[in-house]
mmCIF file of N, CA and C in Angstrom:
data_model
loop_
_atom_site.group_PDB
_atom_site.id
_atom_site.type_symbol
_atom_site.label_atom_id
_atom_site.label_comp_id
_atom_site.label_asym_id
_atom_site.label_seq_id
_atom_site.Cartn_x
_atom_site.Cartn_y
_atom_site.Cartn_z
ATOM 1 N N MET P 1 -47.255 -85.594 -57.601
ATOM 2 C CA MET P 1 -47.265 -84.459 -58.570
ATOM 3 C C MET P 1 -46.531 -83.369 -58.174
ATOM 4 N N VAL P 2 -45.663 -82.736 -58.906
ATOM 5 C CA VAL P 2 -45.023 -81.537 -58.580
ATOM 6 C C VAL P 2 -45.971 -80.042 -58.681
ATOM 7 N N SER P 3 -46.137 -79.381 -57.663
ATOM 8 C CA SER P 3 -46.844 -78.109 -57.839
ATOM 9 C C SER P 3 -45.908 -77.362 -58.644
ATOM 10 N N VAL P 4 -46.612 -76.624 -59.618
ATOM 11 C CA VAL P 4 -46.117 -75.614 -60.510
ATOM 12 C C VAL P 4 -46.811 -74.210 -60.174
ATOM 13 N N ALA P 5 -45.733 -73.360 -60.519
ATOM 14 C CA ALA P 5 -46.178 -71.811 -60.679
ATOM 15 C C ALA P 5 -45.961 -71.089 -61.535
ATOM 16 N N LYS P 6 -46.450 -69.899 -61.892
ATOM 17 C CA LYS P 6 -45.888 -69.121 -63.170
ATOM 18 C C LYS P 6 -45.148 -68.176 -62.716
ATOM 19 N N CYS P 7 -43.815 -68.100 -63.689
ATOM 20 C CA CYS P 7 -42.738 -67.368 -63.324
ATOM 21 C C CYS P 7 -43.197 -65.872 -63.611
ATOM 22 N N PRO P 8 -42.932 -65.057 -62.665
ATOM 23 C CA PRO P 8 -43.245 -63.574 -62.989
ATOM 24 C C PRO P 8 -42.558 -62.627 -63.853
ATOM 25 N N LEU P 9 -41.326 -63.517 -64.191
ATOM 26 C CA LEU P 9 -40.247 -62.937 -65.105
ATOM 27 C C LEU P 9 -40.352 -63.380 -66.441
ATOM 28 N N CYS P 10 -40.508 -64.596 -66.868
ATOM 29 C CA CYS P 10 -40.631 -65.124 -68.154
ATOM 30 C C CYS P 10 -41.880 -65.595 -68.484
ATOM 31 N N ASP P 11 -42.870 -65.714 -67.643
ATOM 32 C CA ASP P 11 -44.101 -66.417 -67.779
ATOM 33 C C ASP P 11 -44.087 -67.609 -68.182
ATOM 34 N N GLY P 12 -43.189 -68.423 -67.686
ATOM 35 C CA GLY P 12 -42.867 -69.712 -68.068
ATOM 36 C C GLY P 12 -43.199 -70.474 -66.540
ATOM 37 N N ARG P 13 -43.422 -71.743 -66.677
ATOM 38 C CA ARG P 13 -43.463 -72.639 -65.486
ATOM 39 C C ARG P 13 -42.342 -73.224 -64.690
ATOM 40 N N ILE P 14 -42.561 -72.913 -63.599
ATOM 41 C CA ILE P 14 -41.465 -73.242 -62.609
ATOM 42 C C ILE P 14 -42.191 -74.296 -61.298
ATOM 43 N N ALA P 15 -41.247 -75.227 -60.915
ATOM 44 C CA ALA P 15 -41.729 -75.926 -59.691
ATOM 45 C C ALA P 15 -41.629 -75.055 -58.373
ATOM 46 N N LYS P 16 -42.552 -75.241 -57.565
ATOM 47 C CA LYS P 16 -42.550 -74.359 -56.367
ATOM 48 C C LYS P 16 -41.336 -74.636 -55.540
ATOM 49 N N LYS P 17 -40.778 -75.487 -55.637
ATOM 50 C CA LYS P 17 -39.686 -76.115 -54.824
ATOM 51 C C LYS P 17 -38.431 -75.168 -55.387
ATOM 52 N N ASP P 18 -38.241 -75.309 -56.777
ATOM 53 C CA ASP P 18 -37.375 -74.359 -57.193
ATOM 54 C C ASP P 18 -37.424 -72.719 -57.002
ATOM 55 N N VAL P 19 -38.580 -72.338 -56.723
ATOM 56 C CA VAL P 19 -38.814 -70.968 -56.139
ATOM 57 C C VAL P 19 -38.305 -70.719 -54.872
ATOM 58 N N SER P 20 -38.705 -71.829 -54.044
ATOM 59 C CA SER P 20 -38.210 -71.334 -52.618
ATOM 60 C C SER P 20 -36.736 -71.509 -52.545
ATOM 61 N N ILE P 21 -35.955 -72.328 -53.313
ATOM 62 C CA ILE P 21 -34.552 -72.371 -53.365
ATOM 63 C C ILE P 21 -33.949 -71.036 -53.941
ATOM 64 N N ARG P 22 -34.501 -70.858 -55.052
ATOM 65 C CA ARG P 22 -34.013 -69.394 -55.593
ATOM 66 C C ARG P 22 -34.396 -68.129 -54.712
ATOM 67 N N LEU P 23 -35.310 -68.070 -53.990
ATOM 68 C CA LEU P 23 -35.522 -67.100 -53.229
ATOM 69 C C LEU P 23 -34.828 -66.857 -51.870
ATOM 70 N N LYS P 24 -34.181 -68.003 -51.598
ATOM 71 C CA LYS P 24 -33.342 -68.209 -50.403
ATOM 72 C C LYS P 24 -31.881 -67.765 -50.967
ATOM 73 N N SER P 25 -31.494 -68.073 -52.239
ATOM 74 C CA SER P 25 -30.295 -67.510 -52.849
ATOM 75 C C SER P 25 -30.369 -66.144 -52.960
ATOM 76 N N LEU P 26 -31.586 -65.542 -53.430
ATOM 77 C CA LEU P 26 -31.606 -64.114 -53.669
ATOM 78 C C LEU P 26 -31.593 -63.329 -52.375
ATOM 79 N N ARG P 27 -32.077 -64.102 -51.371
ATOM 80 C CA ARG P 27 -32.243 -63.226 -49.991
ATOM 81 C C ARG P 27 -30.673 -63.114 -49.539
ATOM 82 N N LEU P 28 -29.971 -64.221 -49.732
ATOM 83 C CA LEU P 28 -28.637 -64.257 -49.147
ATOM 84 C C LEU P 28 -27.788 -63.276 -49.806
ATOM 85 N N SER P 29 -28.077 -62.782 -51.059
ATOM 86 C CA SER P 29 -27.285 -61.832 -51.535
ATOM 87 C C SER P 29 -27.671 -60.336 -51.226
ATOM 88 N N ARG P 30 -28.386 -60.107 -50.371
ATOM 89 C CA ARG P 30 -28.800 -58.872 -49.800
ATOM 90 C C ARG P 30 -28.355 -58.584 -48.380
ATOM 91 N N SER P 31 -28.088 -57.276 -48.032
ATOM 92 C CA SER P 31 -27.627 -57.003 -46.636
ATOM 93 C C SER P 31 -28.977 -57.324 -45.750
ATOM 94 N N PRO P 32 -28.680 -57.447 -44.336
ATOM 95 C CA PRO P 32 -29.589 -57.659 -43.407
ATOM 96 C C PRO P 32 -30.612 -56.308 -43.136
ATOM 97 N N SER P 33 -30.088 -55.214 -43.264
ATOM 98 C CA SER P 33 -30.940 -53.995 -43.196
ATOM 99 C C SER P 33 -31.833 -53.958 -44.359
ATOM 100 N N THR P 34 -31.274 -54.256 -45.700
ATOM 101 C CA THR P 34 -32.143 -54.141 -46.828
ATOM 102 C C THR P 34 -33.236 -55.194 -46.672
ATOM 103 N N LEU P 35 -32.840 -56.398 -46.407
ATOM 104 C CA LEU P 35 -33.905 -57.605 -46.139
ATOM 105 C C LEU P 35 -35.104 -57.177 -45.236
ATOM 106 N N ARG P 36 -34.551 -56.122 -44.241
ATOM 107 C CA ARG P 36 -35.980 -55.826 -42.958
ATOM 108 C C ARG P 36 -36.542 -54.651 -43.782
ATOM 109 N N GLU P 37 -36.040 -53.816 -44.735
ATOM 110 C CA GLU P 37 -37.012 -53.038 -45.362
ATOM 111 C C GLU P 37 -37.780 -53.667 -46.484
ATOM 112 N N ILE P 38 -37.294 -54.712 -46.911
ATOM 113 C CA ILE P 38 -37.801 -55.562 -48.138
ATOM 114 C C ILE P 38 -39.116 -56.248 -47.540
ATOM 115 N N ASP P 39 -38.839 -56.738 -46.262
ATOM 116 C CA ASP P 39 -39.569 -57.624 -45.611
ATOM 117 C C ASP P 39 -41.000 -56.805 -45.066
ATOM 118 N N GLY P 40 -40.591 -55.672 -44.605
ATOM 119 C CA GLY P 40 -41.407 -54.661 -44.311
ATOM 120 C C GLY P 40 -42.377 -54.158 -45.350
ATOM 121 N N ILE P 41 -41.886 -53.791 -46.304
ATOM 122 C CA ILE P 41 -42.923 -53.357 -47.496
ATOM 123 C C ILE P 41 -43.799 -54.507 -47.989
ATOM 124 N N VAL P 42 -43.055 -55.966 -48.108
ATOM 125 C CA VAL P 42 -43.710 -56.931 -48.619
ATOM 126 C C VAL P 42 -44.914 -57.214 -47.551
ATOM 127 N N SER P 43 -44.729 -57.004 -46.249
ATOM 128 C CA SER P 43 -45.729 -57.299 -45.515
ATOM 129 C C SER P 43 -46.823 -56.193 -45.487
ATOM 130 N N ASP P 44 -46.556 -54.885 -45.822
ATOM 131 C CA ASP P 44 -47.487 -54.089 -46.073
ATOM 132 C C ASP P 44 -48.127 -54.282 -47.224
ATOM 133 N N LEU P 45 -47.395 -54.754 -48.342
ATOM 134 C CA LEU P 45 -48.180 -55.051 -49.645
ATOM 135 C C LEU P 45 -49.087 -56.224 -49.329
ATOM 136 N N SER P 46 -48.757 -57.289 -48.587
ATOM 137 C CA SER P 46 -49.655 -58.378 -48.465
ATOM 138 C C SER P 46 -50.926 -58.101 -47.988
ATOM 139 N N LYS P 47 -51.259 -57.002 -47.227
ATOM 140 C CA LYS P 47 -52.462 -56.535 -46.634
ATOM 141 C C LYS P 47 -53.404 -56.388 -48.038
ATOM 142 N N HIS P 48 -52.962 -55.871 -49.126
ATOM 143 C CA HIS P 48 -53.685 -55.298 -50.350
ATOM 144 C C HIS P 48 -53.551 -56.274 -51.182
ATOM 145 N N TRP P 49 -52.598 -57.177 -51.468
ATOM 146 C CA TRP P 49 -52.338 -58.018 -52.694
ATOM 147 C C TRP P 49 -51.869 -59.326 -52.100
ATOM 148 N N THR P 50 -52.102 -60.214 -52.983
ATOM 149 C CA THR P 50 -51.817 -61.704 -52.701
ATOM 150 C C THR P 50 -50.358 -61.712 -52.975
ATOM 151 N N MET P 51 -49.211 -62.026 -51.984
ATOM 152 C CA MET P 51 -48.058 -61.996 -52.024
ATOM 153 C C MET P 51 -47.601 -63.370 -51.853
ATOM 154 N N ASP P 52 -46.856 -64.250 -52.803
ATOM 155 C CA ASP P 52 -46.505 -65.396 -52.627
ATOM 156 C C ASP P 52 -44.803 -65.671 -52.748
ATOM 157 N N ASP P 53 -44.367 -66.599 -52.647
ATOM 158 C CA ASP P 53 -42.823 -66.735 -52.864
ATOM 159 C C ASP P 53 -42.508 -66.251 -54.351
ATOM 160 N N VAL P 54 -43.329 -66.665 -55.278
ATOM 161 C CA VAL P 54 -42.926 -66.535 -56.610
ATOM 162 C C VAL P 54 -42.863 -64.901 -56.608
ATOM 163 N N ASN P 55 -43.807 -64.277 -56.471
ATOM 164 C CA ASN P 55 -43.808 -62.785 -56.571
ATOM 165 C C ASN P 55 -42.578 -62.068 -55.773
ATOM 166 N N ILE P 56 -42.293 -62.656 -54.507
ATOM 167 C CA ILE P 56 -41.223 -61.958 -53.780
ATOM 168 C C ILE P 56 -39.966 -62.255 -54.636
ATOM 169 N N ALA P 57 -39.807 -63.685 -55.217
ATOM 170 C CA ALA P 57 -38.548 -64.044 -55.748
ATOM 171 C C ALA P 57 -38.370 -63.338 -57.229
ATOM 172 N N GLY P 58 -39.602 -62.894 -57.877
ATOM 173 C CA GLY P 58 -39.360 -62.192 -59.025
ATOM 174 C C GLY P 58 -38.976 -60.704 -58.616
ATOM 175 N N PHE P 59 -39.496 -60.233 -57.543
ATOM 176 C CA PHE P 59 -39.026 -58.677 -57.333
ATOM 177 C C PHE P 59 -37.740 -58.862 -56.774
ATOM 178 N N LEU P 60 -37.066 -59.857 -56.152
ATOM 179 C CA LEU P 60 -35.721 -59.760 -55.979
ATOM 180 C C LEU P 60 -34.776 -60.063 -56.974
ATOM 181 N N ALA P 61 -35.188 -60.851 -58.092
ATOM 182 C CA ALA P 61 -34.503 -60.962 -59.309
ATOM 183 C C ALA P 61 -34.534 -59.728 -60.070
ATOM 184 N N ASP P 62 -35.492 -58.937 -60.113
ATOM 185 C CA ASP P 62 -35.639 -57.868 -60.750
ATOM 186 C C ASP P 62 -34.581 -56.833 -60.400
ATOM 187 N N ILE P 63 -34.494 -56.723 -59.061
ATOM 188 C CA ILE P 63 -33.375 -55.747 -58.407
ATOM 189 C C ILE P 63 -32.294 -56.132 -58.006
ATOM 190 N N ARG P 64 -31.642 -57.441 -58.644
ATOM 191 C CA ARG P 64 -30.765 -58.237 -58.150
ATOM 192 C C ARG P 64 -29.546 -57.352 -58.237
ATOM 193 N N ASN P 65 -29.117 -56.737 -59.490
ATOM 194 C CA ASN P 65 -27.951 -56.040 -59.828
ATOM 195 C C ASN P 65 -27.916 -54.470 -59.157
ATOM 196 N N ILE P 66 -28.869 -54.364 -58.496
ATOM 197 C CA ILE P 66 -29.068 -52.914 -58.033
ATOM 198 C C ILE P 66 -28.484 -52.611 -56.539
ATOM 199 N N ASP P 67 -27.796 -51.717 -56.295
ATOM 200 C CA ASP P 67 -27.110 -51.287 -54.950
ATOM 201 C C ASP P 67 -27.982 -51.314 -53.974
ATOM 202 N N ASP P 68 -27.770 -51.705 -52.878
ATOM 203 C CA ASP P 68 -28.821 -51.608 -51.689
ATOM 204 C C ASP P 68 -29.032 -50.264 -51.475
ATOM 205 N N SER P 69 -28.245 -49.140 -51.261
ATOM 206 C CA SER P 69 -28.563 -47.795 -51.085
ATOM 207 C C SER P 69 -29.534 -47.447 -51.959
ATOM 208 N N ILE P 70 -29.587 -47.698 -53.134
ATOM 209 C CA ILE P 70 -30.679 -47.265 -54.080
ATOM 210 C C ILE P 70 -32.170 -47.860 -53.621
ATOM 211 N N VAL P 71 -32.024 -49.099 -53.458
ATOM 212 C CA VAL P 71 -33.038 -49.956 -53.016
ATOM 213 C C VAL P 71 -33.800 -49.463 -51.820
ATOM 214 N N LEU P 72 -32.821 -49.210 -50.799
ATOM 215 C CA LEU P 72 -33.292 -48.507 -49.434
ATOM 216 C C LEU P 72 -34.139 -47.271 -49.651
ATOM 217 N N ASP P 73 -33.536 -46.302 -50.572
ATOM 218 C CA ASP P 73 -33.985 -44.833 -50.684
ATOM 219 C C ASP P 73 -35.337 -45.043 -51.483
ATOM 220 N N SER P 74 -35.420 -45.917 -52.381
ATOM 221 C CA SER P 74 -36.538 -46.101 -53.374
ATOM 222 C C SER P 74 -37.883 -46.853 -52.353
ATOM 223 N N ILE P 75 -37.473 -47.494 -51.586
ATOM 224 C CA ILE P 75 -38.400 -48.078 -50.656
ATOM 225 C C ILE P 75 -38.901 -47.086 -49.641
ATOM 226 N N ARG P 76 -38.102 -46.418 -49.067
ATOM 227 C CA ARG P 76 -38.509 -45.143 -48.120
ATOM 228 C C ARG P 76 -39.363 -44.302 -48.955
ATOM 229 N N LYS P 77 -39.012 -43.935 -50.437
ATOM 230 C CA LYS P 77 -39.877 -42.662 -50.937
ATOM 231 C C LYS P 77 -41.163 -43.511 -51.107
ATOM 232 N N PHE P 78 -41.427 -44.806 -51.263
ATOM 233 C CA PHE P 78 -42.506 -45.645 -51.871
ATOM 234 C C PHE P 78 -43.463 -45.406 -50.416
ATOM 235 N N LYS P 79 -43.007 -45.687 -49.185
ATOM 236 C CA LYS P 79 -43.549 -45.705 -48.088
ATOM 237 C C LYS P 79 -43.792 -44.107 -47.722
ATOM 238 N N LYS P 80 -43.080 -43.153 -48.031
ATOM 239 C CA LYS P 80 -43.347 -41.895 -47.775
ATOM 240 C C LYS P 80 -44.667 -41.465 -48.569
ATOM 241 N N LYS P 81 -44.673 -41.725 -49.898
ATOM 242 C CA LYS P 81 -45.756 -41.321 -50.675
ATOM 243 C C LYS P 81 -46.782 -42.175 -50.782
ATOM 244 N N ASN P 82 -47.116 -43.043 -49.558
ATOM 245 C CA ASN P 82 -47.955 -43.886 -49.164
ATOM 246 C C ASN P 82 -48.523 -44.761 -50.871
ATOM 247 N N GLY P 83 -47.472 -45.425 -51.342
ATOM 248 C CA GLY P 83 -47.580 -46.289 -52.355
ATOM 249 C C GLY P 83 -48.518 -47.301 -52.238
ATOM 250 N N VAL P 84 -48.357 -47.902 -51.041
ATOM 251 C CA VAL P 84 -49.386 -49.130 -50.675
ATOM 252 C C VAL P 84 -50.773 -48.775 -50.460
ATOM 253 N N GLU P 85 -51.023 -47.768 -49.839
ATOM 254 C CA GLU P 85 -52.541 -47.129 -49.742
ATOM 255 C C GLU P 85 -52.932 -46.571 -51.187
ATOM 256 N N GLN P 86 -52.273 -46.140 -52.003
ATOM 257 C CA GLN P 86 -52.710 -45.891 -53.104
ATOM 258 C C GLN P 86 -52.949 -46.856 -54.197
ATOM 259 N N GLY P 87 -52.495 -48.311 -53.772
ATOM 260 C CA GLY P 87 -52.838 -49.215 -54.510
ATOM 261 C C GLY P 87 -51.945 -49.841 -55.531
ATOM 262 N N PHE P 88 -50.511 -49.475 -55.339
ATOM 263 C CA PHE P 88 -49.608 -49.696 -56.131
ATOM 264 C C PHE P 88 -48.906 -51.072 -55.548
ATOM 265 N N ASN P 89 -48.478 -51.877 -56.559
ATOM 266 C CA ASN P 89 -47.950 -53.502 -56.074
ATOM 267 C C ASN P 89 -46.577 -53.543 -56.072
ATOM 268 N N ILE P 90 -45.980 -54.631 -56.197
ATOM 269 C CA ILE P 90 -44.563 -54.738 -55.987
ATOM 270 C C ILE P 90 -43.758 -54.531 -57.283
ATOM 271 N N LYS P 91 -44.675 -54.707 -58.601
ATOM 272 C CA LYS P 91 -44.091 -54.606 -59.578
ATOM 273 C C LYS P 91 -43.936 -53.076 -59.993
ATOM 274 N N TYR P 92 -44.742 -52.191 -59.342
ATOM 275 C CA TYR P 92 -44.561 -50.779 -59.368
ATOM 276 C C TYR P 92 -43.232 -50.236 -58.738
ATOM 277 N N LEU P 93 -43.179 -50.794 -57.374
ATOM 278 C CA LEU P 93 -41.882 -50.518 -56.480
ATOM 279 C C LEU P 93 -40.688 -51.325 -57.221
ATOM 280 N N ALA P 94 -40.622 -52.103 -58.108
ATOM 281 C CA ALA P 94 -39.508 -52.861 -58.802
ATOM 282 C C ALA P 94 -39.346 -51.677 -59.884
ATOM 283 N N GLY P 95 -40.167 -51.352 -60.411
ATOM 284 C CA GLY P 95 -39.998 -50.105 -61.691
ATOM 285 C C GLY P 95 -39.489 -48.840 -60.898
ATOM 286 N N ILE P 96 -39.940 -48.392 -60.118
ATOM 287 C CA ILE P 96 -39.356 -47.343 -59.362
ATOM 288 C C ILE P 96 -37.812 -47.645 -59.093
ATOM 289 N N ILE P 97 -37.587 -48.684 -58.255
ATOM 290 C CA ILE P 97 -36.186 -49.137 -58.048
ATOM 291 C C ILE P 97 -35.107 -49.071 -59.300
ATOM 292 N N LYS P 98 -35.870 -49.486 -60.614
ATOM 293 C CA LYS P 98 -35.130 -49.850 -61.620
ATOM 294 C C LYS P 98 -34.915 -48.431 -62.237
ATOM 295 N N ASN P 99 -35.793 -47.598 -62.121
ATOM 296 C CA ASN P 99 -35.568 -46.195 -62.810
ATOM 297 C C ASN P 99 -34.613 -45.202 -61.810
ATOM 298 N N GLU P 100 -34.770 -45.426 -60.712
ATOM 299 C CA GLU P 100 -33.674 -44.795 -59.794
ATOM 300 C C GLU P 100 -32.336 -45.116 -60.031
ATOM 301 N N ASN P 101 -32.095 -46.351 -60.196
ATOM 302 C CA ASN P 101 -30.739 -46.881 -60.639
ATOM 303 C C ASN P 101 -30.275 -46.590 -62.041
ATOM 304 N N LYS P 102 -31.250 -46.408 -62.787
ATOM 305 C CA LYS P 102 -30.825 -45.795 -64.130
ATOM 306 C C LYS P 102 -30.506 -44.526 -63.997
ATOM 307 N N ARG P 103 -31.385 -43.880 -63.331
ATOM 308 C CA ARG P 103 -30.897 -42.134 -63.134
ATOM 309 C C ARG P 103 -29.646 -42.016 -62.517
ATOM 310 N N TYR P 104 -29.285 -42.863 -61.512
ATOM 311 C CA TYR P 104 -28.150 -42.874 -60.644
ATOM 312 C C TYR P 104 -26.939 -43.243 -61.681
ATOM 313 N N ARG P 105 -27.144 -43.934 -62.463
ATOM 314 C CA ARG P 105 -25.793 -44.648 -63.535
ATOM 315 C C ARG P 105 -25.809 -43.367 -64.469
ATOM 316 N N LEU P 106 -26.949 -42.832 -65.070
ATOM 317 C CA LEU P 106 -26.670 -41.779 -65.869
ATOM 318 C C LEU P 106 -26.157 -40.517 -65.283
ATOM 319 N N ARG P 107 -26.467 -40.255 -64.008
ATOM 320 C CA ARG P 107 -25.555 -39.082 -63.316
ATOM 321 C C ARG P 107 -24.144 -39.576 -63.252
ATOM 322 N N GLN P 108 -23.819 -40.718 -62.844
ATOM 323 C CA GLN P 108 -22.389 -41.321 -62.648
ATOM 324 C C GLN P 108 -21.552 -40.945 -63.907
ATOM 325 N N ASP P 109 -22.317 -41.418 -65.014
ATOM 326 C CA ASP P 109 -21.476 -41.430 -66.241
ATOM 327 C C ASP P 109 -21.362 -39.779 -66.794
ATOM 328 N N TYR P 110 -22.497 -39.004 -66.265
ATOM 329 C CA TYR P 110 -22.223 -37.387 -66.859
ATOM 330 C C TYR P 110 -21.161 -36.992 -65.931
ATOM 331 N N GLU P 111 -21.190 -37.364 -64.676
ATOM 332 C CA GLU P 111 -19.916 -36.948 -63.840
ATOM 333 C C GLU P 111 -18.724 -37.186 -64.490
ATOM 334 N N ARG P 112 -18.640 -38.591 -64.659
ATOM 335 C CA ARG P 112 -17.451 -39.125 -65.495
ATOM 336 C C ARG P 112 -16.849 -38.247 -66.594
ATOM 337 N N ARG P 113 -17.823 -38.137 -67.480
ATOM 338 C CA ARG P 113 -17.364 -37.652 -68.638
ATOM 339 C C ARG P 113 -17.163 -36.226 -68.457
ATOM 340 N N SER P 114 -18.011 -35.263 -67.640
ATOM 341 C CA SER P 114 -17.527 -33.976 -67.330
ATOM 342 C C SER P 114 -16.079 -33.843 -66.635
ATOM 343 N N LEU P 115 -15.606 -34.618 -65.853
ATOM 344 C CA LEU P 115 -14.137 -34.713 -65.438
ATOM 345 C C LEU P 115 -12.978 -34.940 -66.309
ATOM 346 N N ASP P 116 -13.488 -35.515 -67.387
ATOM 347 C CA ASP P 116 -12.564 -35.985 -68.339
ATOM 348 C C ASP P 116 -12.227 -34.572 -69.175
ATOM 349 N N ARG P 117 -13.117 -33.719 -69.313
ATOM 350 C CA ARG P 117 -12.906 -32.330 -70.031
ATOM 351 C C ARG P 117 -11.867 -31.504 -69.580
ATOM 352 N N ILE P 118 -10.888 -30.791 -70.339
ATOM 353 C CA ILE P 118 -9.937 -29.833 -69.739
ATOM 354 C C ILE P 118 -10.872 -28.613 -69.466
ATOM 355 N N PRO P 119 -10.421 -28.159 -68.354
ATOM 356 C CA PRO P 119 -11.152 -26.703 -67.889
ATOM 357 C C PRO P 119 -10.868 -25.735 -68.730
ATOM 358 N N PRO P 120 -11.534 -24.540 -69.038
ATOM 359 C CA PRO P 120 -11.217 -23.582 -70.081
ATOM 360 C C PRO P 120 -10.111 -22.720 -69.329
ATOM 361 N N LYS P 121 -9.265 -22.168 -70.246
ATOM 362 C CA LYS P 121 -7.931 -21.500 -69.982
ATOM 363 C C LYS P 121 -8.568 -20.110 -69.404
ATOM 364 N N LEU P 122 -7.971 -19.603 -68.358
ATOM 365 C CA LEU P 122 -8.177 -18.325 -68.124
ATOM 366 C C LEU P 122 -7.198 -17.256 -68.621
ATOM 367 N N LYS P 123 -7.744 -15.921 -69.012
ATOM 368 C CA LYS P 123 -6.812 -15.075 -69.407
ATOM 369 C C LYS P 123 -5.699 -14.638 -68.233
ATOM 370 N N ASP P 124 -4.552 -14.699 -68.549
ATOM 371 C CA ASP P 124 -3.598 -14.023 -67.822
ATOM 372 C C ASP P 124 -3.946 -12.586 -67.583
ATOM 373 N N GLU P 125 -4.516 -12.141 -66.500
ATOM 374 C CA GLU P 125 -4.468 -10.495 -66.375
ATOM 375 C C GLU P 125 -3.614 -10.100 -65.209
ATOM 376 N N PRO P 126 -2.927 -9.105 -65.034
ATOM 377 C CA PRO P 126 -2.265 -8.569 -64.098
ATOM 378 C C PRO P 126 -3.246 -8.245 -62.905
ATOM 379 N N ILE P 127 -3.006 -8.600 -61.744
ATOM 380 C CA ILE P 127 -3.820 -8.391 -60.480
ATOM 381 C C ILE P 127 -3.144 -7.696 -59.499
ATOM 382 N N VAL P 128 -3.411 -6.814 -59.105
ATOM 383 C CA VAL P 128 -2.787 -6.196 -58.169
ATOM 384 C C VAL P 128 -3.692 -5.835 -56.612
ATOM 385 N N ILE P 129 -3.109 -6.115 -55.454
ATOM 386 C CA ILE P 129 -3.632 -5.897 -54.111
ATOM 387 C C ILE P 129 -3.499 -4.817 -53.755
ATOM 388 N N ASP P 130 -3.992 -3.870 -53.381
ATOM 389 C CA ASP P 130 -3.675 -2.527 -52.718
ATOM 390 C C ASP P 130 -3.249 -2.555 -51.160
ATOM 391 N N ASP P 131 -3.361 -1.519 -50.256
ATOM 392 C CA ASP P 131 -2.878 -1.586 -49.115
ATOM 393 C C ASP P 131 -3.877 -2.191 -48.085
ATOM 394 N N ILE P 132 -5.179 -1.791 -48.378
ATOM 395 C CA ILE P 132 -6.191 -2.279 -47.699
ATOM 396 C C ILE P 132 -6.843 -3.657 -48.205
ATOM 397 N N GLY P 133 -6.135 -4.559 -49.094
ATOM 398 C CA GLY P 133 -6.319 -5.879 -49.339
ATOM 399 C C GLY P 133 -7.124 -6.057 -50.364
ATOM 400 N N GLN P 134 -7.659 -4.873 -51.133
ATOM 401 C CA GLN P 134 -8.609 -4.976 -52.560
ATOM 402 C C GLN P 134 -7.699 -5.478 -53.453
ATOM 403 N N VAL P 135 -8.467 -6.327 -54.384
ATOM 404 C CA VAL P 135 -7.815 -6.808 -55.524
ATOM 405 C C VAL P 135 -8.565 -6.164 -56.702
ATOM 406 N N TYR P 136 -7.733 -5.798 -57.547
ATOM 407 C CA TYR P 136 -8.214 -5.329 -58.844
ATOM 408 C C TYR P 136 -7.277 -5.262 -59.987
ATOM 409 N N ASN P 137 -7.592 -4.991 -61.181
ATOM 410 C CA ASN P 137 -6.948 -5.095 -62.311
ATOM 411 C C ASN P 137 -6.597 -3.772 -62.800
ATOM 412 N N PRO P 138 -5.310 -3.464 -62.855
ATOM 413 C CA PRO P 138 -4.815 -1.913 -63.289
ATOM 414 C C PRO P 138 -5.314 -1.581 -64.955
ATOM 415 N N GLU P 139 -5.270 -2.594 -65.476
ATOM 416 C CA GLU P 139 -5.690 -2.407 -67.001
ATOM 417 C C GLU P 139 -7.068 -1.791 -67.163
ATOM 418 N N LYS P 140 -7.883 -2.563 -66.425
ATOM 419 C CA LYS P 140 -9.238 -2.150 -66.374
ATOM 420 C C LYS P 140 -9.552 -0.791 -65.808
ATOM 421 N N ILE P 141 -8.839 -0.470 -64.606
ATOM 422 C CA ILE P 141 -8.758 1.019 -64.240
ATOM 423 C C ILE P 141 -8.446 2.036 -65.521
ATOM 424 N N LYS P 142 -7.308 1.876 -65.948
ATOM 425 C CA LYS P 142 -6.826 2.657 -67.190
ATOM 426 C C LYS P 142 -7.951 2.715 -68.427
ATOM 427 N N GLU P 143 -8.441 1.529 -68.440
ATOM 428 C CA GLU P 143 -9.538 1.988 -69.748
ATOM 429 C C GLU P 143 -10.819 2.647 -69.027
ATOM 430 N N ASN P 144 -11.067 2.516 -67.874
ATOM 431 C CA ASN P 144 -12.203 3.270 -67.310
ATOM 432 C C ASN P 144 -11.824 4.830 -67.260
ATOM 433 N N ASP P 145 -10.450 5.013 -66.869
ATOM 434 C CA ASP P 145 -9.944 6.448 -66.643
ATOM 435 C C ASP P 145 -10.186 7.136 -67.972
ATOM 436 N N GLU P 146 -9.943 6.508 -69.189
ATOM 437 C CA GLU P 146 -9.971 7.001 -70.465
ATOM 438 C C GLU P 146 -11.275 7.426 -71.092
ATOM 439 N N GLU P 147 -12.144 6.719 -70.521
ATOM 440 C CA GLU P 147 -13.713 7.081 -71.182
ATOM 441 C C GLU P 147 -14.104 8.270 -70.455
ATOM 442 N N TYR P 148 -13.649 8.903 -69.469
ATOM 443 C CA TYR P 148 -14.196 9.987 -68.627
ATOM 444 C C TYR P 148 -13.533 11.189 -69.314
#
């Protein structure tokens, strides 16, 4: 009989053999430095939660399309805020990473849209530089002289 596990992503049933194969393929898609951080946080979480290949594969599948720099920053923030000691699990960490990725994408989109705009046109005003290097507008000086 084949041992079966519950998939954390779809709540379906999958064979444990398929989980280990899937876990290996998901680990190959990450850089070694990212895997070190992930392994470190998984070992910390395993002290408080039951961590098996199914949970780890689900976590890696959740963050599959997210850049390594975002994953690293999110894990460091999670560690800095003592997420493990506060009782947060791997699903909470995955949510943090996904939210950070969403915020990063929105920021990129905003920057792209703001760069597409034409900057406002400045008024062409005569500017004079005097002997000591001061810059001034002679028309504004005339307006101020007329007020007195």
